[in-house]
PDB file of C-alpha atoms in Angstrom:
ATOM      1  CA  GLY A   1       5.236  11.038 -26.227  1.00  0.00           C
ATOM      2  CA  GLU A   2       8.917  10.394 -26.819  1.00  0.00           C
ATOM      3  CA  GLY A   3       9.511   7.005 -28.250  1.00  0.00           C
ATOM      4  CA  GLU A   4      13.370   6.825 -27.695  1.00  0.00           C
ATOM      5  CA  GLY A   5      14.527   3.345 -26.514  1.00  0.00           C
ATOM      6  CA  GLY A   6      10.948   1.772 -27.293  1.00  0.00           C
ATOM      7  CA  ARG A   7       9.551   3.266 -24.167  1.00  0.00           C
ATOM      8  CA  LEU A   8       6.110   3.756 -25.645  1.00  0.00           C
ATOM      9  CA  GLY A   9       5.858   0.058 -26.529  1.00  0.00           C
ATOM     10  CA  HIS A  10       4.742   0.568 -30.117  1.00  0.00           C
ATOM     11  CA  GLY A  11       7.541  -1.612 -31.705  1.00  0.00           C
ATOM     12  CA  GLY A  12       9.900   1.210 -32.489  1.00  0.00           C
ATOM     13  CA  ASP A  13      11.534   4.396 -31.400  1.00  0.00           C
ATOM     14  CA  LYS A  14       9.062   6.806 -33.190  1.00  0.00           C
ATOM     15  CA  ASP A  15       7.585   9.632 -31.234  1.00  0.00           C
ATOM     16  CA  GLU A  16       3.814   9.909 -31.040  1.00  0.00           C
ATOM     17  CA  LEU A  17       1.891  13.059 -30.840  1.00  0.00           C
ATOM     18  CA  LEU A  18      -1.486  11.353 -30.542  1.00  0.00           C
ATOM     19  CA  THR A  19      -2.665   8.624 -28.122  1.00  0.00           C
ATOM     20  CA  THR A  20      -1.900   5.291 -29.787  1.00  0.00           C
ATOM     21  CA  LYS A  21      -2.873   1.851 -28.564  1.00  0.00           C
ATOM     22  CA  VAL A  22      -0.117  -0.535 -27.239  1.00  0.00           C
ATOM     23  CA  GLU A  23      -0.656  -3.859 -29.075  1.00  0.00           C
ATOM     24  CA  GLY A  24       0.220  -7.393 -27.767  1.00  0.00           C
ATOM     25  CA  ILE A  25      -1.681  -7.489 -24.550  1.00  0.00           C
ATOM     26  CA  SER A  26      -4.976  -9.528 -24.773  1.00  0.00           C
ATOM     27  CA  GLU A  27      -5.778  -9.668 -21.072  1.00  0.00           C
ATOM     28  CA  SER A  28      -7.416  -6.991 -19.041  1.00  0.00           C
ATOM     29  CA  ILE A  29      -4.824  -4.488 -17.656  1.00  0.00           C
ATOM     30  CA  VAL A  30      -5.113  -3.337 -13.987  1.00  0.00           C
ATOM     31  CA  GLN A  31      -1.917  -1.195 -13.651  1.00  0.00           C
ATOM     32  CA  ILE A  32       0.807   0.421 -15.581  1.00  0.00           C
ATOM     33  CA  SER A  33       3.858   1.744 -13.672  1.00  0.00           C
ATOM     34  CA  CYS A  34       6.627   3.786 -15.474  1.00  0.00           C
ATOM     35  CA  SER A  35       9.902   5.343 -14.781  1.00  0.00           C
ATOM     36  CA  LEU A  36      11.725   7.760 -17.179  1.00  0.00           C
ATOM     37  CA  SER A  37      12.805   5.129 -19.848  1.00  0.00           C
ATOM     38  CA  TYR A  38      10.863   2.036 -19.209  1.00  0.00           C
ATOM     39  CA  CYS A  39       7.409   0.698 -18.303  1.00  0.00           C
ATOM     40  CA  LEU A  40       5.842  -2.248 -16.423  1.00  0.00           C
ATOM     41  CA  LEU A  41       2.272  -3.556 -16.938  1.00  0.00           C
ATOM     42  CA  LEU A  42       0.121  -5.739 -14.741  1.00  0.00           C
ATOM     43  CA  THR A  43      -2.648  -7.838 -15.965  1.00  0.00           C
ATOM     44  CA  GLU A  44      -5.834  -8.967 -14.282  1.00  0.00           C
ATOM     45  CA  ASN A  45      -4.232 -12.571 -13.845  1.00  0.00           C
ATOM     46  CA  GLY A  46      -1.313 -11.174 -12.017  1.00  0.00           C
ATOM     47  CA  GLU A  47       1.225 -11.437 -14.983  1.00  0.00           C
ATOM     48  CA  VAL A  48       3.818  -8.615 -15.507  1.00  0.00           C
ATOM     49  CA  TYR A  49       5.060  -7.281 -18.890  1.00  0.00           C
ATOM     50  CA  SER A  50       7.941  -4.767 -19.439  1.00  0.00           C
ATOM     51  CA  TRP A  51       9.294  -2.703 -22.230  1.00  0.00           C
ATOM     52  CA  GLY A  52      11.638   0.230 -22.898  1.00  0.00           C
ATOM     53  CA  ASN A  53      15.349   0.824 -22.005  1.00  0.00           C
ATOM     54  CA  GLY A  54      16.833  -2.313 -20.364  1.00  0.00           C
ATOM     55  CA  GLU A  55      19.633  -0.354 -18.555  1.00  0.00           C
ATOM     56  CA  GLU A  56      20.275  -1.581 -14.908  1.00  0.00           C
ATOM     57  CA  GLY A  57      18.294  -4.670 -15.582  1.00  0.00           C
ATOM     58  CA  CYS A  58      14.943  -2.866 -14.999  1.00  0.00           C
ATOM     59  CA  LEU A  59      13.067  -4.949 -17.583  1.00  0.00           C
ATOM     60  CA  GLY A  60      13.404  -7.978 -15.537  1.00  0.00           C
ATOM     61  CA  LEU A  61      14.215 -10.031 -18.539  1.00  0.00           C
ATOM     62  CA  GLY A  62      17.777 -11.027 -17.616  1.00  0.00           C
ATOM     63  CA  LEU A  63      19.299  -8.178 -19.673  1.00  0.00           C
ATOM     64  CA  THR A  64      22.254  -6.668 -17.776  1.00  0.00           C
ATOM     65  CA  LYS A  65      23.165  -4.145 -20.551  1.00  0.00           C
ATOM     66  CA  MET A  66      21.168  -1.578 -22.395  1.00  0.00           C
ATOM     67  CA  ASP A  67      19.037  -3.642 -24.723  1.00  0.00           C
ATOM     68  CA  PRO A  68      15.956  -1.675 -25.493  1.00  0.00           C
ATOM     69  CA  GLN A  69      12.650  -3.622 -25.951  1.00  0.00           C
ATOM     70  CA  SER A  70      10.230  -1.681 -28.039  1.00  0.00           C
ATOM     71  CA  SER A  71       7.087  -3.934 -27.383  1.00  0.00           C
ATOM     72  CA  PRO A  72       5.684  -5.479 -24.192  1.00  0.00           C
ATOM     73  CA  GLN A  73       7.628  -8.642 -23.121  1.00  0.00           C
ATOM     74  CA  LYS A  74       6.365 -10.987 -20.434  1.00  0.00           C
ATOM     75  CA  ILE A  75       8.581 -11.455 -17.425  1.00  0.00           C
ATOM     76  CA  GLU A  76       8.775 -15.239 -17.264  1.00  0.00           C
ATOM     77  CA  MET A  77      10.541 -15.219 -13.831  1.00  0.00           C
ATOM     78  CA  LEU A  78       7.206 -14.111 -12.310  1.00  0.00           C
ATOM     79  CA  GLU A  79       5.150 -16.835 -14.054  1.00  0.00           C
ATOM     80  CA  GLY A  80       2.813 -18.576 -11.553  1.00  0.00           C
ATOM     81  CA  ILE A  81       3.245 -15.774  -8.914  1.00  0.00           C
ATOM     82  CA  LYS A  82       0.089 -13.739  -8.620  1.00  0.00           C
ATOM     83  CA  ILE A  83       1.254 -10.149  -8.506  1.00  0.00           C
ATOM     84  CA  SER A  84      -1.025  -7.507  -7.021  1.00  0.00           C
ATOM     85  CA  TYR A  85       1.011  -4.127  -7.419  1.00  0.00           C
ATOM     86  CA  LEU A  86       4.122  -2.806  -9.107  1.00  0.00           C
ATOM     87  CA  TYR A  87       6.517  -0.121  -8.077  1.00  0.00           C
ATOM     88  CA  THR A  88       8.998   1.498 -10.368  1.00  0.00           C
ATOM     89  CA  PHE A  89      11.995   3.736  -9.593  1.00  0.00           C
ATOM     90  CA  PRO A  90      14.783   5.187 -11.771  1.00  0.00           C
ATOM     91  CA  SER A  91      16.917   2.036 -11.523  1.00  0.00           C
ATOM     92  CA  SER A  92      14.991  -0.581  -9.672  1.00  0.00           C
ATOM     93  CA  CYS A  93      11.584  -2.331  -9.623  1.00  0.00           C
ATOM     94  CA  PHE A  94       9.485  -4.055  -7.078  1.00  0.00           C
ATOM     95  CA  ALA A  95       6.560  -6.528  -7.418  1.00  0.00           C
ATOM     96  CA  LEU A  96       4.123  -7.291  -4.501  1.00  0.00           C
ATOM     97  CA  SER A  97       2.431 -10.536  -4.606  1.00  0.00           C
ATOM     98  CA  LYS A  98      -1.007 -11.340  -3.296  1.00  0.00           C
ATOM     99  CA  LYS A  99       0.690 -13.308  -0.534  1.00  0.00           C
ATOM    100  CA  CYS A 100       2.323 -10.099   0.650  1.00  0.00           C
ATOM    101  CA  GLU A 101       5.672 -11.212  -0.541  1.00  0.00           C
ATOM    102  CA  LEU A 102       8.081  -8.832  -2.300  1.00  0.00           C
ATOM    103  CA  TYR A 103      10.163  -9.424  -5.480  1.00  0.00           C
ATOM    104  CA  ALA A 104      12.764  -6.980  -6.784  1.00  0.00           C
ATOM    105  CA  TRP A 105      15.224  -6.448  -9.706  1.00  0.00           C
ATOM    106  CA  GLY A 106      17.472  -3.781 -11.017  1.00  0.00           C
ATOM    107  CA  SER A 107      20.230  -1.838  -9.280  1.00  0.00           C
ATOM    108  CA  PRO A 108      22.333  -3.094  -6.432  1.00  0.00           C
ATOM    109  CA  HIS A 109      20.196  -1.027  -3.827  1.00  0.00           C
ATOM    110  CA  LEU A 110      17.375  -3.543  -3.677  1.00  0.00           C
ATOM    111  CA  GLY A 111      17.808  -5.093  -0.188  1.00  0.00           C
ATOM    112  CA  ALA A 112      18.641  -8.404  -1.743  1.00  0.00           C
ATOM    113  CA  GLY A 113      22.117  -8.535   0.083  1.00  0.00           C
ATOM    114  CA  THR A 114      24.068  -9.314  -3.110  1.00  0.00           C
ATOM    115  CA  GLY A 115      25.439  -5.763  -3.657  1.00  0.00           C
ATOM    116  CA  ARG A 116      25.244  -6.290  -7.366  1.00  0.00           C
ATOM    117  CA  LEU A 117      22.884  -5.618 -10.209  1.00  0.00           C
ATOM    118  CA  ILE A 118      20.043  -8.130 -10.536  1.00  0.00           C
ATOM    119  CA  ALA A 119      18.399  -8.489 -14.003  1.00  0.00           C
ATOM    120  CA  SER A 120      15.591 -10.872 -13.158  1.00  0.00           C
ATOM    121  CA  PRO A 121      13.091 -10.719 -10.218  1.00  0.00           C
ATOM    122  CA  VAL A 122      14.250 -12.259  -6.909  1.00  0.00           C
ATOM    123  CA  LYS A 123      12.271 -12.749  -3.731  1.00  0.00           C
ATOM    124  CA  LEU A 124      13.616 -10.697  -0.979  1.00  0.00           C
ATOM    125  CA  SER A 125      14.095 -13.383   1.733  1.00  0.00           C
ATOM    126  CA  SER A 126      15.053 -10.939   4.307  1.00  0.00           C
ATOM    127  CA  LEU A 127      11.302 -10.009   4.498  1.00  0.00           C
ATOM    128  CA  GLN A 128       9.965 -13.630   4.626  1.00  0.00           C
ATOM    129  CA  HIS A 129       8.805 -13.242   8.146  1.00  0.00           C
ATOM    130  CA  VAL A 130       6.661 -10.043   7.580  1.00  0.00           C
ATOM    131  CA  LYS A 131       3.770  -9.130   5.397  1.00  0.00           C
ATOM    132  CA  VAL A 132       4.726  -6.262   3.053  1.00  0.00           C
ATOM    133  CA  ILE A 133       1.847  -3.967   2.170  1.00  0.00           C
ATOM    134  CA  GLY A 134       3.644  -1.072   0.470  1.00  0.00           C
ATOM    135  CA  VAL A 135       6.953   0.070  -0.962  1.00  0.00           C
ATOM    136  CA  GLY A 136       8.558   3.497  -1.262  1.00  0.00           C
ATOM    137  CA  GLY A 137      11.970   4.850  -2.113  1.00  0.00           C
ATOM    138  CA  GLY A 138      14.081   6.638  -4.756  1.00  0.00           C
ATOM    139  CA  GLU A 139      17.079   6.056  -6.987  1.00  0.00           C
ATOM    140  CA  TRP A 140      19.446   4.952  -4.267  1.00  0.00           C
ATOM    141  CA  GLN A 141      17.226   3.524  -1.502  1.00  0.00           C
ATOM    142  CA  ALA A 142      14.028   1.849  -0.774  1.00  0.00           C
ATOM    143  CA  PHE A 143      11.841   1.112   2.223  1.00  0.00           C
ATOM    144  CA  VAL A 144       8.834  -1.173   2.820  1.00  0.00           C
ATOM    145  CA  ILE A 145       5.628  -0.894   4.909  1.00  0.00           C
ATOM    146  CA  VAL A 146       4.712  -4.086   6.765  1.00  0.00           C
ATOM    147  CA  GLY A 147       1.425  -4.979   8.293  1.00  0.00           C
ATOM    148  CA  PRO A 148       0.693  -6.965  11.481  1.00  0.00           C
ATOM    149  CA  PRO A 149       0.253 -10.836  11.182  1.00  0.00           C
ATOM    150  CA  SER A 150      -3.489 -10.380  10.742  1.00  0.00           C
ATOM    151  CA  SER A 151      -3.080  -8.458   7.404  1.00  0.00           C
ATOM    152  CA  SER A 152      -4.415 -10.742   4.583  1.00  0.00           C
ATOM    153  CA  ALA A 153      -3.741  -8.692   1.520  1.00  0.00           C
ATOM    154  CA  PRO A 154      -1.436  -5.971   0.271  1.00  0.00           C
ATOM    155  CA  LEU A 155      -2.823  -2.458  -0.267  1.00  0.00           C
ATOM    156  CA  ALA A 156      -1.982   0.061  -2.889  1.00  0.00           C
ATOM    157  CA  PRO A 157       0.195   3.129  -1.993  1.00  0.00           C
ATOM    158  CA  GLY A 158      -1.801   5.932  -0.370  1.00  0.00           C
ATOM    159  CA  LEU A 159      -4.196   3.640   1.396  1.00  0.00           C
ATOM    160  CA  ALA A 160      -4.234   3.405   5.100  1.00  0.00           C
ATOM    161  CA  GLU A 161      -3.162   0.410   7.022  1.00  0.00           C
ATOM    162  CA  PRO A 162      -5.944  -2.285   7.429  1.00  0.00           C
ATOM    163  CA  TRP A 163      -5.784  -2.121  11.214  1.00  0.00           C
ATOM    164  CA  ALA A 164      -6.078   1.665  11.377  1.00  0.00           C
ATOM    165  CA  VAL A 165      -9.206   3.518  12.522  1.00  0.00           C
ATOM    166  CA  LEU A 166     -10.273   5.665   9.807  1.00  0.00           C
ATOM    167  CA  PRO A 167     -13.052   8.402   9.658  1.00  0.00           C
ATOM    168  CA  GLY A 168     -16.280   6.702   8.917  1.00  0.00           C
ATOM    169  CA  SER A 169     -15.059   3.237  10.031  1.00  0.00           C
ATOM    170  CA  SER A 170     -16.522   1.298  12.995  1.00  0.00           C
ATOM    171  CA  SER A 171     -15.029   1.874  16.397  1.00  0.00           C
ATOM    172  CA  SER A 172     -16.591   1.652  19.821  1.00  0.00           C
ATOM    173  CA  HIS A 173     -16.112   3.778  22.801  1.00  0.00           C
ATOM    174  CA  THR A 174     -17.717   4.111  26.217  1.00  0.00           C
ATOM    175  CA  THR A 175     -18.718   7.395  27.808  1.00  0.00           C
ATOM    176  CA  THR A 176     -19.638   7.476  31.502  1.00  0.00           C
ATOM    177  CA  THR A 177     -21.688  10.358  32.876  1.00  0.00           C
ATOM    178  CA  THR A 178     -22.310  10.789  36.548  1.00  0.00           C
ATOM    179  CA  THR A 179     -24.979  13.044  37.856  1.00  0.00           C
ATOM    180  CA  THR A 180     -25.412  13.947  41.562  1.00  0.00           C
ATOM    181  CA  THR A 181     -28.490  15.617  42.876  1.00  0.00           C
ATOM    182  CA  THR A 182     -28.816  16.914  46.443  1.00  0.00           C
ATOM    183  CA  THR A 183     -32.210  17.799  48.052  1.00  0.00           C
ATOM    184  CA  LYS A 184     -32.515  19.667  51.324  1.00  0.00           C
ATOM    185  CA  SER A 185     -35.591  20.019  53.408  1.00  0.00           C
ATOM    186  CA  SER A 186     -37.143  23.248  54.646  1.00  0.00           C
ATOM    187  CA  PRO A 187     -35.584  24.949  57.644  1.00  0.00           C
ATOM    188  CA  PRO A 188     -36.930  23.679  61.009  1.00  0.00           C
ATOM    189  CA  SER A 189     -40.078  25.377  62.383  1.00  0.00           C
ATOM    190  CA  SER A 190     -39.441  28.206  65.086  1.00  0.00           C
ATOM    191  CA  PRO A 191     -39.844  26.764  68.723  1.00  0.00           C
ATOM    192  CA  SER A 192     -42.502  29.438  69.233  1.00  0.00           C
ATOM    193  CA  LEU A 193     -44.665  28.087  66.515  1.00  0.00           C
ATOM    194  CA  SER A 194     -44.347  24.421  67.145  1.00  0.00           C
ATOM    195  CA  SER A 195     -43.656  22.470  70.382  1.00  0.00           C
ATOM    196  CA  SER A 196     -41.639  20.064  68.567  1.00  0.00           C
ATOM    197  CA  SER A 197     -38.816  21.080  66.285  1.00  0.00           C
ATOM    198  CA  SER A 198     -38.286  19.727  62.856  1.00  0.00           C
ATOM    199  CA  THR A 199     -35.315  17.708  61.969  1.00  0.00           C
ATOM    200  CA  THR A 200     -33.242  18.848  59.021  1.00  0.00           C
ATOM    201  CA  THR A 201     -32.985  16.227  56.395  1.00  0.00           C
ATOM    202  CA  SER A 202     -30.963  15.950  53.201  1.00  0.00           C
ATOM    203  CA  SER A 203     -30.777  13.283  50.615  1.00  0.00           C
ATOM    204  CA  SER A 204     -28.506  12.698  47.717  1.00  0.00           C
ATOM    205  CA  SER A 205     -28.997  10.658  44.694  1.00  0.00           C
ATOM    206  CA  THR A 206     -26.379   9.637  42.124  1.00  0.00           C
ATOM    207  CA  SER A 207     -27.059   8.327  38.774  1.00  0.00           C
ATOM    208  CA  THR A 208     -24.615   6.805  36.326  1.00  0.00           C
ATOM    209  CA  THR A 209     -25.341   6.492  32.758  1.00  0.00           C
ATOM    210  CA  THR A 210     -23.104   4.475  30.435  1.00  0.00           C
ATOM    211  CA  THR A 211     -23.401   5.040  26.674  1.00  0.00           C
ATOM    212  CA  THR A 212     -21.808   2.953  24.042  1.00  0.00           C
ATOM    213  CA  SER A 213     -21.587   4.471  20.537  1.00  0.00           C
ATOM    214  CA  SER A 214     -20.164   3.481  17.190  1.00  0.00           C
ATOM    215  CA  SER A 215     -18.537   6.182  14.991  1.00  0.00           C
TER     216      SER A 215
END
């Protein structure tokens, strides 16, 4: 692809026509999230690296001006915080921790309450009483999906809430069926055929069946 601004992470601005390995990452990689001019990378240990165009502070390296990084750089401000998922937008970034806490950096539209550009990750304190499980947004806005207090871990985008009932999941329901049967006796005998008349009788029986099934 196009290498302008170091966005390919190969140590320069050269365009590449063939797939080329990005060097400098020794750990197992679990996610790469890219915007137009920069990339974020998440390792198995929850560490985050960035490279590309540093405009709007999107690299999370404390750079407030355009200062391209052409090879992966570790975001030290997230050191010790186990990150589980990354979200990138044209001018802002979000990192979701395994504790369901949200960190953000980039443009002033982050929800941090400062109204200014933030070039290094900050924890969004306004969300400290909820568990964040997803992030969405665009160039000028962002929103979060939060789970109930029982949510124990964040989920990747596109996955359903952990408390939702999904097709194939276990859920119980009870069905009650009532059946009523009425039985009538034969008509009474004619007086001319019998000295005593038969008494008409009828009986009803009701059965109720309760079935519990799991779907």
